[in-house]
CSV table of C-alpha atoms in Angstrom, one decimal:
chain,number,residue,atom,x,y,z
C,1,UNK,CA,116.4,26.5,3.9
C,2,UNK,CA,114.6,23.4,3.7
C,3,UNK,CA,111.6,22.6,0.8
C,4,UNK,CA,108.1,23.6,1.3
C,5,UNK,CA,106.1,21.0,2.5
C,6,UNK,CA,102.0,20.9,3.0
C,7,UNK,CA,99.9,22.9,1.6
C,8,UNK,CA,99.8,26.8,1.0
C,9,UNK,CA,96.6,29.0,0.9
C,10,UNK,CA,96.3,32.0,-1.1
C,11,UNK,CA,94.1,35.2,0.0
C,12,UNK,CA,92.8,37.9,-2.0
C,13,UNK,CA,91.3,40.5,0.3
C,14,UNK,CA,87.4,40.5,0.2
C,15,UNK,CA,87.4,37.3,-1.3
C,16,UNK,CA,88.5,34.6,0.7
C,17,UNK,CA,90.4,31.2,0.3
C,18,UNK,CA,91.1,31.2,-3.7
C,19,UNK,CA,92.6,27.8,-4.3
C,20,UNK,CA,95.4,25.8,-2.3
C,21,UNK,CA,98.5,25.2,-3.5
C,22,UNK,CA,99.7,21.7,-3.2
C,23,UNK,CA,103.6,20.7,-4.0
C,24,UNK,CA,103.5,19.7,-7.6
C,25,UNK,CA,99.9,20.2,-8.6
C,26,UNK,CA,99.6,23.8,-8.4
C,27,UNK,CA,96.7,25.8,-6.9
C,28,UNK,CA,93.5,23.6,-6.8
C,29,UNK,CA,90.9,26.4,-7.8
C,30,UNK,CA,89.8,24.8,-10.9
C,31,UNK,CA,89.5,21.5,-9.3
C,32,UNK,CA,87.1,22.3,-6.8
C,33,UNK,CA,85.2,24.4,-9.5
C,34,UNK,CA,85.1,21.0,-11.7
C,35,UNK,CA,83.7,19.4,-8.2
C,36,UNK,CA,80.8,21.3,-7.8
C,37,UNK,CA,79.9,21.3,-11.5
C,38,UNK,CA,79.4,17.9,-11.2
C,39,UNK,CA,77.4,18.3,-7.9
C,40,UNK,CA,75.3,20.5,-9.8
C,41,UNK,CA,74.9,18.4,-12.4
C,42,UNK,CA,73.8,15.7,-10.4
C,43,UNK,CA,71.4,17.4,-8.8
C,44,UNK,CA,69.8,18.3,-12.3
C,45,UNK,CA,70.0,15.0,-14.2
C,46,UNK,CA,67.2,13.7,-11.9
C,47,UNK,CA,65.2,16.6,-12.8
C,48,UNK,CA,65.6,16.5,-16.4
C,49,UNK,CA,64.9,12.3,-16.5
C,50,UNK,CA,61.9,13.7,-15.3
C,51,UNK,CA,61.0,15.8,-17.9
C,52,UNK,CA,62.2,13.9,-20.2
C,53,UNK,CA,59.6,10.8,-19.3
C,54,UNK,CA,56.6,13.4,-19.2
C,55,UNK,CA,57.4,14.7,-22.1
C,56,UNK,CA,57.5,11.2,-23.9
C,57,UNK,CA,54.5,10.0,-21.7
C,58,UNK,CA,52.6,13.1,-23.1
C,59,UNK,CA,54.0,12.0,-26.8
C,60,UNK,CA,52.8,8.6,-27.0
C,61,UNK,CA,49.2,9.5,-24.9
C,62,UNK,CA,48.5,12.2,-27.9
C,63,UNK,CA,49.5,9.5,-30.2
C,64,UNK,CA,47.2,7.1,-28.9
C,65,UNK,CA,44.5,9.9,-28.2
C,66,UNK,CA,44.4,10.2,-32.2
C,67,UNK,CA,40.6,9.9,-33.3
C,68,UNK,CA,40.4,6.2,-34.7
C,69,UNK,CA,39.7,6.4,-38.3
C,70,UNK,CA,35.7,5.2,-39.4
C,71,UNK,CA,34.5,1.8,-38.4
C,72,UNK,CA,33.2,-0.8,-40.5
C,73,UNK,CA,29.5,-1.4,-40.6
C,74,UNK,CA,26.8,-4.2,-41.5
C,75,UNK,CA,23.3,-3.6,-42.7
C,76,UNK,CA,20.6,-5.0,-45.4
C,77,UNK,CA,22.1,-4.7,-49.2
C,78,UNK,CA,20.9,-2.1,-51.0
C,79,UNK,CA,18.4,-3.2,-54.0
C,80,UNK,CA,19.8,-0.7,-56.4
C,81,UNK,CA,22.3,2.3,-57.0
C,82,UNK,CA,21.0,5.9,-55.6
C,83,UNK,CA,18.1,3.9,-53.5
C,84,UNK,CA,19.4,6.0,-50.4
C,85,UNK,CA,20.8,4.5,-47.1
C,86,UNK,CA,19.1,1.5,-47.5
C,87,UNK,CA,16.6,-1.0,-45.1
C,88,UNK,CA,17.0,-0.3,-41.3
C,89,UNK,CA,16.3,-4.4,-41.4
C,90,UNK,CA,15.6,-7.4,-43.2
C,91,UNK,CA,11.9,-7.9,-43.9
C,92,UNK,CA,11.2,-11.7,-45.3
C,93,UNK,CA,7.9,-13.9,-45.6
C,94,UNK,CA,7.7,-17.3,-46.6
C,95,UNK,CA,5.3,-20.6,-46.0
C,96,UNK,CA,7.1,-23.8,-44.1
C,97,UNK,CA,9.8,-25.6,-46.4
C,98,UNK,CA,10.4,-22.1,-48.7
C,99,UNK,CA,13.9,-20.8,-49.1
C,100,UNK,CA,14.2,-16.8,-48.5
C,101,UNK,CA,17.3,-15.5,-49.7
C,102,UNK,CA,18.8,-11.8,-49.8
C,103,UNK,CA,22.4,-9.9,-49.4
C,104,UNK,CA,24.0,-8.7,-46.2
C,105,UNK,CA,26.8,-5.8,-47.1
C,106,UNK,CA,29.9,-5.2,-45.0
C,107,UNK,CA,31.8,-2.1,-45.7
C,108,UNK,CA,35.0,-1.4,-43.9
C,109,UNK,CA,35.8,2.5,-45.0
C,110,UNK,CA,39.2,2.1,-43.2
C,111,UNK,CA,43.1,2.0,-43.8
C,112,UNK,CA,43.2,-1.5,-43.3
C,113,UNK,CA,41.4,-5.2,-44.1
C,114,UNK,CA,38.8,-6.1,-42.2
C,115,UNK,CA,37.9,-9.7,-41.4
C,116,UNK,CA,34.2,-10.6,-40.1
C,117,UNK,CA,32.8,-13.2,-38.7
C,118,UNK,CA,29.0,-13.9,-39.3
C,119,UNK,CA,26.2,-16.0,-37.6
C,120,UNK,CA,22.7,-16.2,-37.0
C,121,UNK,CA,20.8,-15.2,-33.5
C,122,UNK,CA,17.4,-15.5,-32.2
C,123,UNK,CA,15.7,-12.3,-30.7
C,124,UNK,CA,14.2,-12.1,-27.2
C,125,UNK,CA,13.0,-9.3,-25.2
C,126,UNK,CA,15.0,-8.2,-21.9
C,127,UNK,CA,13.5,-8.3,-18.8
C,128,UNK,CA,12.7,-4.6,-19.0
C,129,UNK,CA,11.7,-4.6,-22.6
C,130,UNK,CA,14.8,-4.1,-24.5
C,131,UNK,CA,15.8,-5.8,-27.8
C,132,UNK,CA,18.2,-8.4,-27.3
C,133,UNK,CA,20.0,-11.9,-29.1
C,134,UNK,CA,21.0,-15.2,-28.4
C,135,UNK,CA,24.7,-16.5,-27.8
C,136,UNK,CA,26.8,-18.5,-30.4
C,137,UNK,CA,24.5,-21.5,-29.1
C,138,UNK,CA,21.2,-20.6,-28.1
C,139,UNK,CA,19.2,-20.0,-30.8
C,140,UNK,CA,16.3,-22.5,-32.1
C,141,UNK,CA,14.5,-20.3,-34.8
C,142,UNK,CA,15.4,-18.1,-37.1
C,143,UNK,CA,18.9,-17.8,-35.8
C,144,UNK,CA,19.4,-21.3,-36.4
C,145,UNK,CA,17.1,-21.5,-39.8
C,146,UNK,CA,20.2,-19.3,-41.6
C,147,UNK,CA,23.0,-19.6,-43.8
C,148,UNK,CA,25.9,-17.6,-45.3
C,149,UNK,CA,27.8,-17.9,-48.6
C,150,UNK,CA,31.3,-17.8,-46.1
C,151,UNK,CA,31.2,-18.0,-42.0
C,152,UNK,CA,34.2,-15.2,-42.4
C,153,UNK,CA,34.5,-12.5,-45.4
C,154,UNK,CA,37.7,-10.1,-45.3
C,155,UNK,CA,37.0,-7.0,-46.9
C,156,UNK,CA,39.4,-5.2,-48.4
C,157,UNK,CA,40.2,-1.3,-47.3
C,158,UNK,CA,37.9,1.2,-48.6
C,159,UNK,CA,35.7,-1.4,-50.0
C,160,UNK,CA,32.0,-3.0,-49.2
C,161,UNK,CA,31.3,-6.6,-49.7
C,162,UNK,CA,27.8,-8.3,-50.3
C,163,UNK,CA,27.2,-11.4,-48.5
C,164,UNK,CA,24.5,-13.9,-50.0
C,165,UNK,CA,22.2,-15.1,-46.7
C,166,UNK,CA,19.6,-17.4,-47.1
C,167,UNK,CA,16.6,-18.4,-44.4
C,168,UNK,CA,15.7,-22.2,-45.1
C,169,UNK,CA,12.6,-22.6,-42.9
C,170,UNK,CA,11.3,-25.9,-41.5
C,171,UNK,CA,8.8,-27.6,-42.4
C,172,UNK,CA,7.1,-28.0,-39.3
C,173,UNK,CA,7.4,-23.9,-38.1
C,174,UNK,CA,4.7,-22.7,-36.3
C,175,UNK,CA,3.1,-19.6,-38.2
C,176,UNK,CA,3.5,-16.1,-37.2
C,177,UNK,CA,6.5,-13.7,-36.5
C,178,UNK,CA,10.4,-15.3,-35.9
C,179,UNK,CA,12.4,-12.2,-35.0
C,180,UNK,CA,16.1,-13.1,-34.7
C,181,UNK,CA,19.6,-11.3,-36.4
C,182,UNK,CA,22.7,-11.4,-38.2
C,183,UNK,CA,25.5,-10.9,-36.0
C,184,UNK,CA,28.8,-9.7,-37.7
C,185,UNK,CA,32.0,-9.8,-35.3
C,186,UNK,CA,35.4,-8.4,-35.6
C,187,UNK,CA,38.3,-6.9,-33.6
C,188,UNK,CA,36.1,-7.6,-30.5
C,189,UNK,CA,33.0,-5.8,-31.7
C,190,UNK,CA,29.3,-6.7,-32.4
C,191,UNK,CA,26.8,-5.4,-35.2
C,192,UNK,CA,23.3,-7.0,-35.2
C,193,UNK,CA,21.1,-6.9,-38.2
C,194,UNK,CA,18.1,-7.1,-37.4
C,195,UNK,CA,16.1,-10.0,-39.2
C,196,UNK,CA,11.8,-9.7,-39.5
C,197,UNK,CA,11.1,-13.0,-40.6
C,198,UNK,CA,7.3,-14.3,-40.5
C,199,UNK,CA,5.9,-17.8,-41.5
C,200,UNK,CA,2.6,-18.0,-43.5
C,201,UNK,CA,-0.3,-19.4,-41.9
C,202,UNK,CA,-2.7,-17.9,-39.3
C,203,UNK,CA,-1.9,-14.7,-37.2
C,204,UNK,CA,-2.9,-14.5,-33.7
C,205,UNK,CA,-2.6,-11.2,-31.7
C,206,UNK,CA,-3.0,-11.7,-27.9
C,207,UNK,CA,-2.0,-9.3,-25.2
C,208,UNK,CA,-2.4,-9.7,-21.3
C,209,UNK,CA,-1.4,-7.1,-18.1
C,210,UNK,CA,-0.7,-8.9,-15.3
C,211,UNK,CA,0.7,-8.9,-11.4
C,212,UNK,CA,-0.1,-5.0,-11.4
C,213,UNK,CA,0.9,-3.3,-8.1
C,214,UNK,CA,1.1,0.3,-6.4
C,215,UNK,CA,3.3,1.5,-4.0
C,216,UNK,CA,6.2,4.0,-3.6
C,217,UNK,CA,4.5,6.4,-6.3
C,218,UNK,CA,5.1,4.3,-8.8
C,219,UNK,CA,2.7,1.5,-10.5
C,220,UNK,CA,4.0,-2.0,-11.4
C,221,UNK,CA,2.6,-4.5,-13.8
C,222,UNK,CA,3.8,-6.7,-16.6
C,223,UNK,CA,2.9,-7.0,-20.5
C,224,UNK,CA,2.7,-11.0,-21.9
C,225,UNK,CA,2.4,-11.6,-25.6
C,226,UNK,CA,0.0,-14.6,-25.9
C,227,UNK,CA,0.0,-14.7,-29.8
C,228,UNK,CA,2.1,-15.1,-32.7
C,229,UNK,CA,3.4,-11.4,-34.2
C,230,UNK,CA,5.3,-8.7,-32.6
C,231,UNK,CA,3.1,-6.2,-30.8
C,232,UNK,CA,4.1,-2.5,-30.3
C,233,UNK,CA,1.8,-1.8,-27.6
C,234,UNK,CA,-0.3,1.5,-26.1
C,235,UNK,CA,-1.2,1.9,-22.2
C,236,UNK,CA,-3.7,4.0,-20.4
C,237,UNK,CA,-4.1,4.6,-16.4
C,238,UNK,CA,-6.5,5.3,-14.4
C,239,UNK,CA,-6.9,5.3,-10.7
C,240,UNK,CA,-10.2,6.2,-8.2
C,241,UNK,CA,-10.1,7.0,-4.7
C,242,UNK,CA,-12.8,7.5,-1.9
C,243,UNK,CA,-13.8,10.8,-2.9
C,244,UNK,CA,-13.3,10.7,-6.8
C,245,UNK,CA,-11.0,10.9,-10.0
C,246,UNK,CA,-7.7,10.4,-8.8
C,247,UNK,CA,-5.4,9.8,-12.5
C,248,UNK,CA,-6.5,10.2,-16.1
C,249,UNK,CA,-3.8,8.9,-18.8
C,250,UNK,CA,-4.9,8.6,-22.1
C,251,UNK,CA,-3.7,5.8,-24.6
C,252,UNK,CA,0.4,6.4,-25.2
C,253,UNK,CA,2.3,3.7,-27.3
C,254,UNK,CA,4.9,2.5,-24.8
C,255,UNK,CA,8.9,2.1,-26.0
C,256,UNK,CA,8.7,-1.6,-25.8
C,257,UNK,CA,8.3,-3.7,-29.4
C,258,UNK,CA,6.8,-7.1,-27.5
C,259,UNK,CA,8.2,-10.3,-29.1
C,260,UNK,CA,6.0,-13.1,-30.0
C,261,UNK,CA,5.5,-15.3,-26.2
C,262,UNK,CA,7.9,-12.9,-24.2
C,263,UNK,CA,7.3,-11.1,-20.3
C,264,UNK,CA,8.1,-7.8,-19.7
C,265,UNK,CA,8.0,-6.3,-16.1
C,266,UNK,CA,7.3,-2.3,-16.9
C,267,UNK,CA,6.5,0.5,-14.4
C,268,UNK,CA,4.7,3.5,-14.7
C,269,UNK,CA,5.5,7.0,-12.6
C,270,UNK,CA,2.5,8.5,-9.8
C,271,UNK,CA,4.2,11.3,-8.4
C,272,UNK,CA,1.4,12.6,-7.4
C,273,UNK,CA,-0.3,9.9,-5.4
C,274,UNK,CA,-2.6,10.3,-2.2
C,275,UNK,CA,-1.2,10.8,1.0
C,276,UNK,CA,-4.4,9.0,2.3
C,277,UNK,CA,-7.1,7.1,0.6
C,278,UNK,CA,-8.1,4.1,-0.6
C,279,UNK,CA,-7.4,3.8,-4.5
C,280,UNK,CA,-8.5,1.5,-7.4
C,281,UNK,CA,-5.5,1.4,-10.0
C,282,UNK,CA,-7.0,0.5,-13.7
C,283,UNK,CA,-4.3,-0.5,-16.3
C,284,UNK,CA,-5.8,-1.1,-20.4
C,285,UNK,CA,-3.8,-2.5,-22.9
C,286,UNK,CA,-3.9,-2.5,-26.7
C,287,UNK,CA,-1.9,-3.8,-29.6
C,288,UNK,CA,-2.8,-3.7,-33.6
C,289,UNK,CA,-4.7,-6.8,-34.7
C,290,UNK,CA,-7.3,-6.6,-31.9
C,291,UNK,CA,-5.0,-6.9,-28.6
C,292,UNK,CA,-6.2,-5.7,-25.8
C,293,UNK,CA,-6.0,-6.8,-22.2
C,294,UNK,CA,-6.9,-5.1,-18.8
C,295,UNK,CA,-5.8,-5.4,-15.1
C,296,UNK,CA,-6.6,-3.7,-11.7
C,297,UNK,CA,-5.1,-3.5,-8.4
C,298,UNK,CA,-6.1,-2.0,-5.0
C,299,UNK,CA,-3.7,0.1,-2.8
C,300,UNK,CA,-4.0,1.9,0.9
C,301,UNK,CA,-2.6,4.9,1.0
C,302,UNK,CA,-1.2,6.0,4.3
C,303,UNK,CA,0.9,8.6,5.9
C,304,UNK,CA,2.6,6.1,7.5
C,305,UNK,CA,4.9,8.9,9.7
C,306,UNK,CA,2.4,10.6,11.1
C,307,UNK,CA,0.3,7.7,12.1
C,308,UNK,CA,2.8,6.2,13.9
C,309,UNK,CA,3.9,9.1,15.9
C,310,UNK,CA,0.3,9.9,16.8
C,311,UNK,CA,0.1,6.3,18.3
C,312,UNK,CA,3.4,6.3,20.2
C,313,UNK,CA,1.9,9.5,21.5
C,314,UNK,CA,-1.3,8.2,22.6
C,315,UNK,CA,0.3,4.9,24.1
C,316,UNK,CA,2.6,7.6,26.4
C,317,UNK,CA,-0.5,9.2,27.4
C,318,UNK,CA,-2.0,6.2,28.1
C,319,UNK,CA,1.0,4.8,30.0
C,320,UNK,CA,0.8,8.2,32.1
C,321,UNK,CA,-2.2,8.0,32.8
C,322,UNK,CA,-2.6,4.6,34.6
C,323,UNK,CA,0.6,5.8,36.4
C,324,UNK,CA,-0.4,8.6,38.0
C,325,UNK,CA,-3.8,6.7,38.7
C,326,UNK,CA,-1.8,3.8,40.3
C,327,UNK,CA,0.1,6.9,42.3
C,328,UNK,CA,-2.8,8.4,43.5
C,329,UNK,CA,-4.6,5.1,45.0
C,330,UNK,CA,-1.5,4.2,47.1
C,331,UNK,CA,-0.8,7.9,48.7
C,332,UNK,CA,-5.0,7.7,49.5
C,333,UNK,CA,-3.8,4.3,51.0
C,334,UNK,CA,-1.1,5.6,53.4
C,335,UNK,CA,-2.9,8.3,54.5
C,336,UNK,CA,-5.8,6.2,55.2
C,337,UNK,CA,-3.3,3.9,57.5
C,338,UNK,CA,-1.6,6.7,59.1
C,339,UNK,CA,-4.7,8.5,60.4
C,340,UNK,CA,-6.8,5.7,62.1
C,341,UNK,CA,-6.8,4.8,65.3
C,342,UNK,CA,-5.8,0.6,66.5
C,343,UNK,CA,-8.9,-1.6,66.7
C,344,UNK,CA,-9.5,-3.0,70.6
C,345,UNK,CA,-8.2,-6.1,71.2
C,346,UNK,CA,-11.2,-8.6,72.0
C,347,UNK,CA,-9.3,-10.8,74.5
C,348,UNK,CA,-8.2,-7.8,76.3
C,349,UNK,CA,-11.2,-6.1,77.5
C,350,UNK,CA,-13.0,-9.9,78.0
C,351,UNK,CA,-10.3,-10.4,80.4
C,352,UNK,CA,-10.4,-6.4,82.3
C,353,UNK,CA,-14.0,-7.6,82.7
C,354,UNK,CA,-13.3,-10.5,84.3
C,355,UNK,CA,-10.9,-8.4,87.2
C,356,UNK,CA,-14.1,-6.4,87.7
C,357,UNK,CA,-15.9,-9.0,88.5
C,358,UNK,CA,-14.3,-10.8,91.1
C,359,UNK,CA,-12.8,-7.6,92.7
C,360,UNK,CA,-17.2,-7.0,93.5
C,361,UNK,CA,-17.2,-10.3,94.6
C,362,UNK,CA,-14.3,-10.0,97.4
């Protein structure tokens, strides 16, 4: 009988093909099994790369979600032990050519050293009134007039370091108020310490309201310091219509600390403005040392919707009118034409006349 050749496929009732025999290997059951292991294993390894990069994703954001630890801070030197928190600013007064000295401390209550970079800054007011300071290069005044023991100061963890500053002021400064601050920098971030510095000499308070307008319910104007000091000023509004009283504010002290020569365009809520009059809007000013300054304005209030719709209205009635009057005069002109009777013709009956005649005559 001759050898077995191919293959040979082994039954079991109920369950199908089993395995296939093939000459010298045996049945191939567990082969196929290994097959489709790996299949599935295939199809799973995707999934669990998956997981396994949101799972590290979600490691490293709660890692870098961790609450940073406190951050280093710059303010006036405190005079003494237990003297509380200290000055919100520096507060110095001195004639042309003195020397005003005092102590900036840096404490850094972190982990790690801290190194911080220090410079002087002129102060100006923003265009709505905020507190600001110069650039690196801008400054001409107070910024300028000061010096540090050290341009950089490292401070150790845990630790607070007191920085000699000193203000050397010119001989030829003009009197009066030189707002400006000490900048400290680090690890791309900014403190400013506020410096109050005044020069002896004569004091001049002078405050002006200016280019004050109306419209939109809401009142415009702008504050100039004329003088010499910082002013913190107070407002108060009133406004008179046509037929009375229209606004009543009493004096308020407005957000805005004016700096010594600076503009500030302010505005100043009406919700509750006319829909239609004529109003007289009345802005006072004052400022300690005898500030004071005053402005007025005029505005028309009209209900500008209305108005117009009421005059597109009357130019369509208008525009109708003339129409149907332009209408009217040509159908009276047809049936004028169509009911008369033709005019004789003069050469006609001259000449039926004429017949007449000589027919007498024969």
């Amino acid at each position: 009988m001759p050898p077995l050749t191919g293959h040979a496929t082994r039954l079991v009732p109920g369950h199908g093909v089993v395995g296939t025999a093939v000459p010298g290997h045996g049945v191939a059951g567990p082969a196929v099994a290994r097959l489709s292991a790996v299949r599935r294993l295939a199809r799973v390894l995707p999934l669990l790369a998956a997981l396994w990069c949101t799972v590290a994703t979600a490691a490293v954001a709660g890692a870098t979600e961790h609450p940073a630890g406190p951050a280093w801070t710059a303010q006036p030197a405190v005079s003494g032990p237990g003297r509380g928190e200290g000055r919100p600013y520096f507060y110095l007064e001195g004639l042309p050519g003195s020397v005003l000295e005092d102590r900036l401390s840096v404490t850094n209550p972190g982990p790690e050293p801290v190194t911080v970079r220090l410079r002087g800054a002129d102060a100006y007011n923003t265009g709505n009134g905020g507190f600001a300071v110069r650039g690196a290069h801008g400054s001409t005044g107070t910024g300028a007039w000061l010096r540090t023991a050290s341009e950089e100061v490292t401070v150790p963890a845990r630790t607070r370091a007191d920085v000699p500053v000193s203000f050397t002021v010119p001989e030829d400064a003009q009197p009066g108020d030189h707002p400006g601050a000490i900048v400290a920098e680090s690890g791309g971030r900014s403190v400013g310490v506020r410096v109050q510095l005044r020069v002896g000499g004569p004091t001049l308070a002078a405050l002006t309201v200016e280019d004050v307008t109306v419209g939109g319910g809401t009142i415009h104007y702008a504050l100039v310091n004329r003088g010499n000091a910082v002013l913190v000023p107070r407002l108060s509004v009133s406004a008179d219509g046509v037929f009375g009283t229209l606004l009543r504010r009493g004096a308020r002290t407005l957000p805005v600390e004016l700096l010594p020569g600076q503009r500030v365009r302010l505005t100043e809520p009406w919700r509750d403005a006319p829909a239609l009059d004529s109003v007289t809007v009345r802005l006072r000013v004052t400022a300690a040392g005898g500030a004071h300054g005053e402005a007025t304005a005029s505005a028309a209030f009209v209900p500008w919707v209305p108005v117009t719709g009421g005059a597109l209205l009357l130019l369509a009635a208008v525009a109708a009118g003339v129409y149907g009057l332009r209408r009217r005069r040509r159908t009276l002109r047809c049936t004028r034409d169509d009911g008369a009777e033709p005019a004789p013709d003069p050469q006609q009956h001259s000449d039926e006349r004429h017949l007449v005649k000589a027919g007498a005559e024969s």
